[in-house]
Amino acid sequence: RMMKRINYDNLTEEQKINLIVTGQVQLKDISIGNGIMSAEEHSYKDVTGHFCQINWSLHKEEPSSYPMYRDLVAKSDCVKSINFDLKEAVRLIQENDNGGDEDGPSATSSQKQSQPKSHTMQPNGFVFHESRCGSTLASNALAVMEPSQHRVYSEAMPTFKVLAKCEMNGNSCPKGTTVSLLRDVIYVMGRTNDQNEQRMFMKLQSISTKFIDLFLEAFPSTPWIFIYRNPVEVMMSQFTYGASNANCVRQFQNVPDDVKKILSNNGKTESTLSPEEKCAIHLGSLCKAGSKALSATHTGRAVNYEGLSKNLVSKVIPNHFGVPMTEDARERITIISSKYSKGRGNRKSKWKDDSERKKDRATPEIKQASELFLGSSYIQLEDFARQSNDDGVNLL
């Protein structure tokens, strides 16, 4: 769909506000200053939103070509953007929706006639995951099943920036501040000027699973899933391009107390951990966080990579996320599932299941680390998945 491009140069303050409030521009990123550390509980400050016009039709029509939100942002020519105080943006949008001018402040009479009515979508589902386990297939399926009605954010930076600033690298914002900011960031991300868009889903970065409690506090009634995979398979996928490029190794930070006991019992030390062991420990921490959240709430569901496409169509999307599954939607999901989920550029190829191949080629080091640091977590997640299927537990 052709969009009328916005000229970001020399916009007045009123024009910026109008574009944000009416949903003609979307939140591509945020910047958080150090002032947030001194914010009052359940509030925040010093946060700037960066808004630009996102060409959502690209992702809706071919999500595997733009598997991550950053791919869509880059293709949407978002070099320039509108920089605006996030808290003020939220206030203006809410003021507009609570009886203000539906066409946005400062709109001229001709603009009012031409602008679609804007509204804000609340999240209809979160996708958390272990990484390298089919989460992008899930987000692609949600996008393509009802492209006109669905907006899907795949590992968008704004939510990650909240966690990075407030929860990672030794940083610590007041919990109420993090939850309040997370809620407002997602609120702004749900702003649209497309009357057809009715549902919003978010696939988060795998590291976000460690902070799943914050998302659930911000949106306690929103259904969510945690996707996981056979330990050896996910480890082999992580090491596809070598240990130095394995994301799980780069994200390894420390050894949890319960893992220290495992190391001691097996004659290992923290200082001599291999890349395989660091990877398995990191993935294990994500799986344990997922299991902990599944134990604490009834809005989540554990979903195995094996049979993922079929499970999405028959159970997860219609029964858990509550979205009717039509024959057309089923067919679109089947088609997208046959493609490589991250089909950027020359990688637009037909997908082939390589699970058995991964197991056959697994090194002794990967097999041992998988069993030692991921085996028990996998069994626990399988138990949660069986409960969901057999008893309806964790289903809305």
Tab-separated table of C-alpha atoms in Angstrom:
chain	number	residue	atom	x	y	z
A	1	ARG	CA	0.000	0.000	0.000
A	2	MET	CA	1.430	3.363	-0.966
A	3	MET	CA	1.830	5.816	1.887
A	4	LYS	CA	2.073	9.555	1.660
A	5	ARG	CA	5.567	10.200	2.960
A	6	ILE	CA	6.047	12.622	5.820
A	7	ASN	CA	8.596	15.400	5.535
A	8	TYR	CA	10.138	15.539	9.007
A	9	ASP	CA	12.040	18.753	8.316
A	10	ASN	CA	10.657	21.936	9.840
A	11	LEU	CA	7.612	20.351	11.473
A	12	THR	CA	5.928	22.623	13.992
A	13	GLU	CA	5.250	21.377	17.510
A	14	GLU	CA	1.539	21.199	16.723
A	15	GLN	CA	2.196	19.118	13.619
A	16	LYS	CA	4.392	16.711	15.592
A	17	ILE	CA	1.701	16.279	18.222
A	18	ASN	CA	-0.960	15.703	15.581
A	19	LEU	CA	1.086	12.999	13.835
A	20	ILE	CA	1.722	11.174	17.115
A	21	VAL	CA	-1.787	11.424	18.554
A	22	THR	CA	-3.499	10.365	15.330
A	23	GLY	CA	-1.212	7.349	14.936
A	24	GLN	CA	0.286	8.452	11.637
A	25	VAL	CA	3.755	7.820	13.079
A	26	GLN	CA	4.762	4.896	15.303
A	27	LEU	CA	7.251	4.444	18.106
A	28	LYS	CA	10.456	3.058	16.564
A	29	ASP	CA	12.722	3.474	19.608
A	30	ILE	CA	13.192	5.288	22.892
A	31	SER	CA	16.047	7.000	24.719
A	32	ILE	CA	16.165	6.883	28.518
A	33	GLY	CA	18.188	9.372	30.512
A	34	ASN	CA	19.686	8.781	33.954
A	35	GLY	CA	16.946	10.894	35.487
A	36	ILE	CA	14.708	7.834	35.499
A	37	MET	CA	16.736	6.358	38.358
A	38	SER	CA	15.421	9.094	40.646
A	39	ALA	CA	11.809	8.902	39.473
A	40	GLU	CA	9.033	8.491	41.989
A	41	GLU	CA	7.589	5.008	42.469
A	42	HIS	CA	4.968	4.128	39.818
A	43	SER	CA	6.135	7.020	37.659
A	44	TYR	CA	9.018	7.845	35.318
A	45	LYS	CA	10.787	10.769	33.687
A	46	ASP	CA	13.570	11.570	31.228
A	47	VAL	CA	12.262	9.262	28.464
A	48	THR	CA	12.153	10.396	24.835
A	49	GLY	CA	10.168	8.565	22.161
A	50	HIS	CA	11.440	8.434	18.587
A	51	PHE	CA	8.538	8.279	16.136
A	52	CYS	CA	8.478	7.664	12.393
A	53	GLN	CA	6.109	6.389	9.710
A	54	ILE	CA	6.316	2.590	9.594
A	55	ASN	CA	5.262	0.811	6.403
A	56	TRP	CA	3.349	-1.985	8.136
A	57	SER	CA	2.028	-3.369	4.849
A	58	LEU	CA	5.495	-4.841	4.167
A	59	HIS	CA	5.395	-6.996	7.279
A	60	LYS	CA	1.748	-7.907	6.890
A	61	GLU	CA	2.245	-9.125	3.308
A	62	GLU	CA	5.586	-10.936	3.731
A	63	PRO	CA	6.658	-11.176	7.393
A	64	SER	CA	9.482	-13.635	6.700
A	65	SER	CA	11.236	-10.962	4.606
A	66	TYR	CA	11.092	-8.538	7.550
A	67	PRO	CA	11.274	-10.953	10.499
A	68	MET	CA	12.396	-8.373	13.072
A	69	TYR	CA	10.966	-4.935	13.794
A	70	ARG	CA	14.398	-3.453	13.052
A	71	ASP	CA	14.141	-4.837	9.489
A	72	LEU	CA	10.819	-3.080	9.029
A	73	VAL	CA	12.119	0.162	10.539
A	74	ALA	CA	15.110	0.116	8.179
A	75	LYS	CA	12.949	-0.516	5.121
A	76	SER	CA	10.531	2.230	6.185
A	77	ASP	CA	13.255	4.850	5.752
A	78	CYS	CA	13.223	5.968	9.373
A	79	VAL	CA	16.575	7.736	9.382
A	80	LYS	CA	14.769	10.889	10.467
A	81	SER	CA	12.175	10.866	13.216
A	82	ILE	CA	10.065	12.937	15.564
A	83	ASN	CA	11.611	13.096	19.022
A	84	PHE	CA	9.035	13.716	21.742
A	85	ASP	CA	8.723	13.284	25.501
A	86	LEU	CA	7.052	9.903	25.982
A	87	LYS	CA	5.093	10.746	29.089
A	88	GLU	CA	3.665	13.818	27.387
A	89	ALA	CA	2.770	11.748	24.315
A	90	VAL	CA	0.821	9.314	26.497
A	91	ARG	CA	-0.991	12.197	28.210
A	92	LEU	CA	-1.972	13.767	24.895
A	93	ILE	CA	-3.193	10.474	23.419
A	94	GLN	CA	-5.259	9.662	26.505
A	95	GLU	CA	-6.649	13.192	26.610
A	96	ASN	CA	-7.612	12.843	22.961
A	97	ASP	CA	-9.342	9.504	23.553
A	98	ASN	CA	-11.158	10.648	26.677
A	99	GLY	CA	-13.324	13.180	24.927
A	100	GLY	CA	-10.859	15.259	22.968
A	101	ASP	CA	-10.876	15.839	19.214
A	102	GLU	CA	-10.852	12.372	17.589
A	103	ASP	CA	-8.947	13.734	14.614
A	104	GLY	CA	-6.159	14.918	16.845
A	105	PRO	CA	-5.217	18.338	18.134
A	106	SER	CA	-4.435	21.040	15.640
A	107	ALA	CA	-6.075	19.194	12.747
A	108	THR	CA	-7.478	21.413	10.014
A	109	SER	CA	-10.959	20.831	8.618
A	110	SER	CA	-9.516	19.240	5.462
A	111	GLN	CA	-7.273	16.963	7.532
A	112	LYS	CA	-10.227	15.897	9.651
A	113	GLN	CA	-12.038	14.704	6.547
A	114	SER	CA	-9.054	12.770	5.186
A	115	GLN	CA	-7.603	11.162	8.327
A	116	PRO	CA	-8.814	7.701	9.378
A	117	LYS	CA	-10.099	7.516	12.955
A	118	SER	CA	-7.277	6.549	15.292
A	119	HIS	CA	-7.436	4.157	18.229
A	120	THR	CA	-5.121	2.280	20.579
A	121	MET	CA	-4.802	-1.503	20.620
A	122	GLN	CA	-4.017	-3.242	23.880
A	123	PRO	CA	-1.739	-6.301	23.605
A	124	ASN	CA	-3.654	-9.458	22.739
A	125	GLY	CA	-0.729	-11.785	23.374
A	126	PHE	CA	2.959	-11.948	24.284
A	127	VAL	CA	5.435	-14.467	22.873
A	128	PHE	CA	8.372	-15.263	25.158
A	129	HIS	CA	10.943	-17.844	24.140
A	130	GLU	CA	14.202	-19.668	24.724
A	131	SER	CA	15.662	-18.336	21.432
A	132	ARG	CA	16.352	-20.363	18.278
A	133	CYS	CA	13.165	-22.301	18.942
A	134	GLY	CA	10.560	-21.163	16.408
A	135	SER	CA	9.422	-17.891	17.987
A	136	THR	CA	9.760	-16.023	14.687
A	137	LEU	CA	7.519	-18.592	13.031
A	138	ALA	CA	4.939	-17.811	15.723
A	139	SER	CA	5.144	-14.053	15.131
A	140	ASN	CA	5.010	-14.534	11.356
A	141	ALA	CA	1.932	-16.740	11.724
A	142	LEU	CA	0.161	-14.166	13.874
A	143	ALA	CA	0.938	-11.451	11.320
A	144	VAL	CA	-0.102	-13.326	8.199
A	145	MET	CA	-3.249	-15.058	9.483
A	146	GLU	CA	-5.246	-11.809	9.513
A	147	PRO	CA	-2.901	-9.235	7.970
A	148	SER	CA	-5.390	-6.369	7.857
A	149	GLN	CA	-6.462	-6.847	11.478
A	150	HIS	CA	-3.169	-7.786	13.157
A	151	ARG	CA	-0.070	-5.783	14.027
A	152	VAL	CA	2.863	-7.853	15.294
A	153	TYR	CA	5.992	-6.410	16.860
A	154	SER	CA	8.925	-8.814	16.594
A	155	GLU	CA	11.689	-8.017	19.078
A	156	ALA	CA	11.109	-4.261	18.985
A	157	MET	CA	13.689	-2.041	20.664
A	158	PRO	CA	11.432	0.154	22.863
A	159	THR	CA	10.486	-2.622	25.308
A	160	PHE	CA	14.053	-3.946	25.329
A	161	LYS	CA	15.412	-0.475	26.099
A	162	VAL	CA	13.195	-0.310	29.199
A	163	LEU	CA	14.662	-3.569	30.512
A	164	ALA	CA	18.223	-2.674	29.521
A	165	LYS	CA	18.103	0.644	31.351
A	166	CYS	CA	16.130	-0.417	34.394
A	167	GLU	CA	16.965	-4.082	34.982
A	168	MET	CA	20.208	-5.118	33.246
A	169	ASN	CA	23.923	-4.448	33.727
A	170	GLY	CA	23.561	-3.721	37.412
A	171	ASN	CA	20.933	-1.019	36.860
A	172	SER	CA	17.889	-0.893	39.061
A	173	CYS	CA	14.891	1.399	38.680
A	174	PRO	CA	12.097	1.259	41.254
A	175	LYS	CA	9.922	-1.691	40.222
A	176	GLY	CA	6.864	0.511	39.897
A	177	THR	CA	8.811	2.799	37.579
A	178	THR	CA	9.787	-0.058	35.262
A	179	VAL	CA	6.237	-1.417	35.138
A	180	SER	CA	4.740	2.033	34.545
A	181	LEU	CA	7.189	2.785	31.724
A	182	LEU	CA	6.700	-0.640	30.164
A	183	ARG	CA	2.931	-0.170	30.223
A	184	ASP	CA	3.143	3.265	28.587
A	185	VAL	CA	5.652	2.178	25.936
A	186	ILE	CA	3.374	-0.671	24.869
A	187	TYR	CA	0.351	1.629	25.025
A	188	VAL	CA	1.982	4.025	22.556
A	189	MET	CA	3.092	1.132	20.335
A	190	GLY	CA	-0.559	0.146	20.024
A	191	ARG	CA	-1.562	3.491	18.499
A	192	THR	CA	-2.896	3.177	14.932
A	193	ASN	CA	-4.743	5.234	12.338
A	194	ASP	CA	-5.826	2.084	10.489
A	195	GLN	CA	-9.423	1.254	11.366
A	196	ASN	CA	-8.894	-2.344	10.229
A	197	GLU	CA	-6.214	-3.036	12.821
A	198	GLN	CA	-7.848	-4.563	15.885
A	199	ARG	CA	-5.250	-6.812	17.537
A	200	MET	CA	-1.632	-6.363	18.573
A	201	PHE	CA	0.839	-9.115	19.441
A	202	MET	CA	4.412	-8.846	20.666
A	203	LYS	CA	7.266	-11.315	20.336
A	204	LEU	CA	9.921	-10.194	22.795
A	205	GLN	CA	13.697	-10.727	22.784
A	206	SER	CA	14.606	-13.990	24.521
A	207	ILE	CA	16.361	-12.138	27.367
A	208	SER	CA	13.017	-10.494	28.191
A	209	THR	CA	11.890	-13.829	29.624
A	210	LYS	CA	14.066	-13.142	32.675
A	211	PHE	CA	11.806	-10.172	33.396
A	212	ILE	CA	8.518	-11.774	32.479
A	213	ASP	CA	7.074	-10.834	35.884
A	214	LEU	CA	7.248	-7.151	34.911
A	215	PHE	CA	5.211	-7.728	31.739
A	216	LEU	CA	2.666	-9.767	33.686
A	217	GLU	CA	2.341	-7.060	36.337
A	218	ALA	CA	1.837	-4.434	33.640
A	219	PHE	CA	-0.681	-6.603	31.726
A	220	PRO	CA	-2.008	-9.255	34.142
A	221	SER	CA	-4.864	-10.437	31.919
A	222	THR	CA	-2.921	-10.660	28.638
A	223	PRO	CA	-2.355	-14.263	27.488
A	224	TRP	CA	1.231	-15.297	26.767
A	225	ILE	CA	3.240	-18.295	25.659
A	226	PHE	CA	6.759	-19.527	26.288
A	227	ILE	CA	8.273	-21.445	23.369
A	228	TYR	CA	11.034	-23.936	24.120
A	229	ARG	CA	12.874	-26.698	22.307
A	230	ASN	CA	14.745	-29.967	22.805
A	231	PRO	CA	17.997	-28.964	24.593
A	232	VAL	CA	20.413	-30.518	22.098
A	233	GLU	CA	18.547	-29.068	19.121
A	234	VAL	CA	18.453	-25.537	20.497
A	235	MET	CA	22.118	-25.732	21.493
A	236	MET	CA	23.113	-26.894	18.014
A	237	SER	CA	21.114	-24.063	16.489
A	238	GLN	CA	22.876	-21.576	18.764
A	239	PHE	CA	26.289	-22.833	17.609
A	240	THR	CA	25.474	-22.800	13.879
A	241	TYR	CA	28.060	-20.093	13.209
A	242	GLY	CA	30.553	-21.075	15.882
A	243	ALA	CA	30.939	-20.456	19.602
A	244	SER	CA	32.204	-16.890	19.138
A	245	ASN	CA	28.959	-15.936	17.387
A	246	ALA	CA	26.592	-17.812	19.689
A	247	ASN	CA	24.171	-15.354	21.236
A	248	CYS	CA	23.720	-17.543	24.305
A	249	VAL	CA	27.462	-17.342	25.069
A	250	ARG	CA	27.540	-13.563	24.647
A	251	GLN	CA	24.547	-13.155	26.961
A	252	PHE	CA	25.970	-15.368	29.700
A	253	GLN	CA	26.576	-13.186	32.766
A	254	ASN	CA	26.783	-15.184	35.958
A	255	VAL	CA	26.137	-18.567	37.474
A	256	PRO	CA	22.889	-18.836	39.471
A	257	ASP	CA	23.167	-20.322	42.952
A	258	ASP	CA	21.338	-23.518	42.034
A	259	VAL	CA	23.763	-24.073	39.139
A	260	LYS	CA	26.779	-23.559	41.410
A	261	LYS	CA	25.726	-26.704	43.252
A	262	ILE	CA	25.616	-28.622	39.966
A	263	LEU	CA	29.104	-27.389	39.105
A	264	SER	CA	30.430	-28.427	42.500
A	265	ASN	CA	28.835	-31.860	42.310
A	266	ASN	CA	30.431	-32.425	38.902
A	267	GLY	CA	33.908	-31.157	39.761
A	268	LYS	CA	33.564	-27.985	37.672
A	269	THR	CA	34.361	-24.344	38.459
A	270	GLU	CA	33.002	-21.051	37.157
A	271	SER	CA	36.388	-19.984	35.835
A	272	THR	CA	36.762	-23.027	33.582
A	273	LEU	CA	33.307	-23.096	31.973
A	274	SER	CA	33.334	-23.981	28.272
A	275	PRO	CA	31.277	-22.044	25.694
A	276	GLU	CA	28.850	-24.971	25.564
A	277	GLU	CA	28.372	-24.864	29.319
A	278	LYS	CA	27.908	-21.078	29.384
A	279	CYS	CA	25.311	-21.373	26.635
A	280	ALA	CA	23.389	-24.127	28.406
A	281	ILE	CA	23.432	-22.239	31.712
A	282	HIS	CA	22.067	-19.096	30.046
A	283	LEU	CA	19.322	-20.990	28.201
A	284	GLY	CA	18.517	-22.830	31.417
A	285	SER	CA	17.978	-19.498	33.196
A	286	LEU	CA	15.433	-18.500	30.534
A	287	CYS	CA	13.593	-21.814	30.815
A	288	LYS	CA	13.493	-21.571	34.602
A	289	ALA	CA	12.099	-18.040	34.386
A	290	GLY	CA	9.415	-19.298	32.004
A	291	SER	CA	8.534	-22.175	34.316
A	292	LYS	CA	8.384	-19.891	37.345
A	293	ALA	CA	5.925	-17.596	35.569
A	294	LEU	CA	3.837	-20.553	34.407
A	295	SER	CA	3.613	-21.716	38.025
A	296	ALA	CA	2.586	-18.274	39.257
A	297	THR	CA	-0.128	-17.378	36.723
A	298	HIS	CA	-2.938	-18.909	34.683
A	299	THR	CA	-2.458	-16.723	31.615
A	300	GLY	CA	0.562	-18.545	30.200
A	301	ARG	CA	1.136	-21.666	28.154
A	302	ALA	CA	4.263	-23.705	27.441
A	303	VAL	CA	4.635	-24.517	23.743
A	304	ASN	CA	7.197	-26.947	22.318
A	305	TYR	CA	8.964	-26.260	19.013
A	306	GLU	CA	7.999	-29.743	17.869
A	307	GLY	CA	4.720	-29.503	15.984
A	308	LEU	CA	4.659	-25.742	16.535
A	309	SER	CA	2.761	-24.773	13.377
A	310	LYS	CA	0.015	-27.327	13.994
A	311	ASN	CA	-0.191	-26.345	17.662
A	312	LEU	CA	-0.528	-22.654	16.797
A	313	VAL	CA	-3.398	-23.338	14.418
A	314	SER	CA	-5.327	-25.864	16.480
A	315	LYS	CA	-4.772	-24.720	20.070
A	316	VAL	CA	-2.637	-21.693	20.846
A	317	ILE	CA	-4.191	-19.057	18.588
A	318	PRO	CA	-7.888	-20.024	18.794
A	319	ASN	CA	-8.049	-21.340	22.387
A	320	HIS	CA	-5.354	-19.378	24.213
A	321	PHE	CA	-5.070	-16.080	22.333
A	322	GLY	CA	-8.785	-16.212	21.582
A	323	VAL	CA	-8.582	-15.415	17.861
A	324	PRO	CA	-11.021	-17.326	15.605
A	325	MET	CA	-9.200	-19.592	13.145
A	326	THR	CA	-10.753	-19.386	9.687
A	327	GLU	CA	-9.845	-21.678	6.790
A	328	ASP	CA	-8.166	-18.766	5.010
A	329	ALA	CA	-6.083	-17.975	8.093
A	330	ARG	CA	-5.160	-21.640	8.468
A	331	GLU	CA	-3.999	-21.773	4.864
A	332	ARG	CA	-1.919	-18.603	5.194
A	333	ILE	CA	-0.206	-19.976	8.302
A	334	THR	CA	0.498	-23.254	6.502
A	335	ILE	CA	2.115	-21.383	3.627
A	336	ILE	CA	4.262	-19.134	5.843
A	337	SER	CA	5.301	-22.179	7.891
A	338	SER	CA	6.817	-23.744	4.777
A	339	LYS	CA	9.227	-20.812	4.403
A	340	TYR	CA	12.363	-20.048	6.331
A	341	SER	CA	11.075	-17.702	9.049
A	342	LYS	CA	14.021	-15.299	8.744
A	343	GLY	CA	14.040	-15.154	4.959
A	344	ARG	CA	15.922	-11.907	4.472
A	345	GLY	CA	17.520	-11.315	1.085
A	346	ASN	CA	18.980	-14.515	-0.349
A	347	ARG	CA	17.621	-16.639	2.497
A	348	LYS	CA	14.122	-16.860	0.990
A	349	SER	CA	14.105	-20.617	0.828
A	350	LYS	CA	11.772	-23.450	1.667
A	351	TRP	CA	12.045	-24.506	5.290
A	352	LYS	CA	13.224	-28.018	6.111
A	353	ASP	CA	13.009	-29.663	9.514
A	354	ASP	CA	16.564	-30.362	10.658
A	355	SER	CA	15.878	-31.570	14.196
A	356	GLU	CA	17.214	-35.090	13.686
A	357	ARG	CA	20.217	-33.762	11.767
A	358	LYS	CA	21.065	-31.491	14.691
A	359	LYS	CA	20.882	-34.373	17.164
A	360	ASP	CA	23.056	-36.581	14.966
A	361	ARG	CA	25.746	-33.925	14.591
A	362	ALA	CA	25.798	-32.802	18.211
A	363	THR	CA	29.220	-32.938	19.832
A	364	PRO	CA	29.779	-34.749	23.150
A	365	GLU	CA	30.334	-31.328	24.781
A	366	ILE	CA	26.950	-30.061	23.620
A	367	LYS	CA	25.174	-33.248	24.675
A	368	GLN	CA	26.757	-33.178	28.126
A	369	ALA	CA	26.062	-29.471	28.742
A	370	SER	CA	22.485	-29.877	27.499
A	371	GLU	CA	21.802	-32.745	29.870
A	372	LEU	CA	23.499	-31.126	32.839
A	373	PHE	CA	22.077	-27.612	32.656
A	374	LEU	CA	18.936	-27.896	30.501
A	375	GLY	CA	17.583	-31.403	31.038
A	376	SER	CA	15.517	-30.768	34.170
A	377	SER	CA	14.123	-27.464	32.836
A	378	TYR	CA	12.997	-29.185	29.641
A	379	ILE	CA	11.198	-31.904	31.597
A	380	GLN	CA	9.409	-29.296	33.706
A	381	LEU	CA	8.290	-27.355	30.619
A	382	GLU	CA	7.040	-30.584	29.037
A	383	ASP	CA	4.930	-31.140	32.159
A	384	PHE	CA	3.417	-27.670	31.806
A	385	ALA	CA	2.694	-28.296	28.126
A	386	ARG	CA	0.949	-31.577	28.927
A	387	GLN	CA	-1.173	-29.908	31.601
A	388	SER	CA	-2.295	-27.308	29.058
A	389	ASN	CA	-3.227	-29.962	26.526
A	390	ASP	CA	-4.837	-32.459	28.876
A	391	ASP	CA	-6.591	-30.395	31.497
A	392	GLY	CA	-6.991	-26.946	29.999
A	393	VAL	CA	-4.722	-25.533	32.697
A	394	ASN	CA	-3.192	-22.215	31.706
A	395	LEU	CA	-5.815	-21.733	29.023
A	396	LEU	CA	-8.065	-18.675	29.100
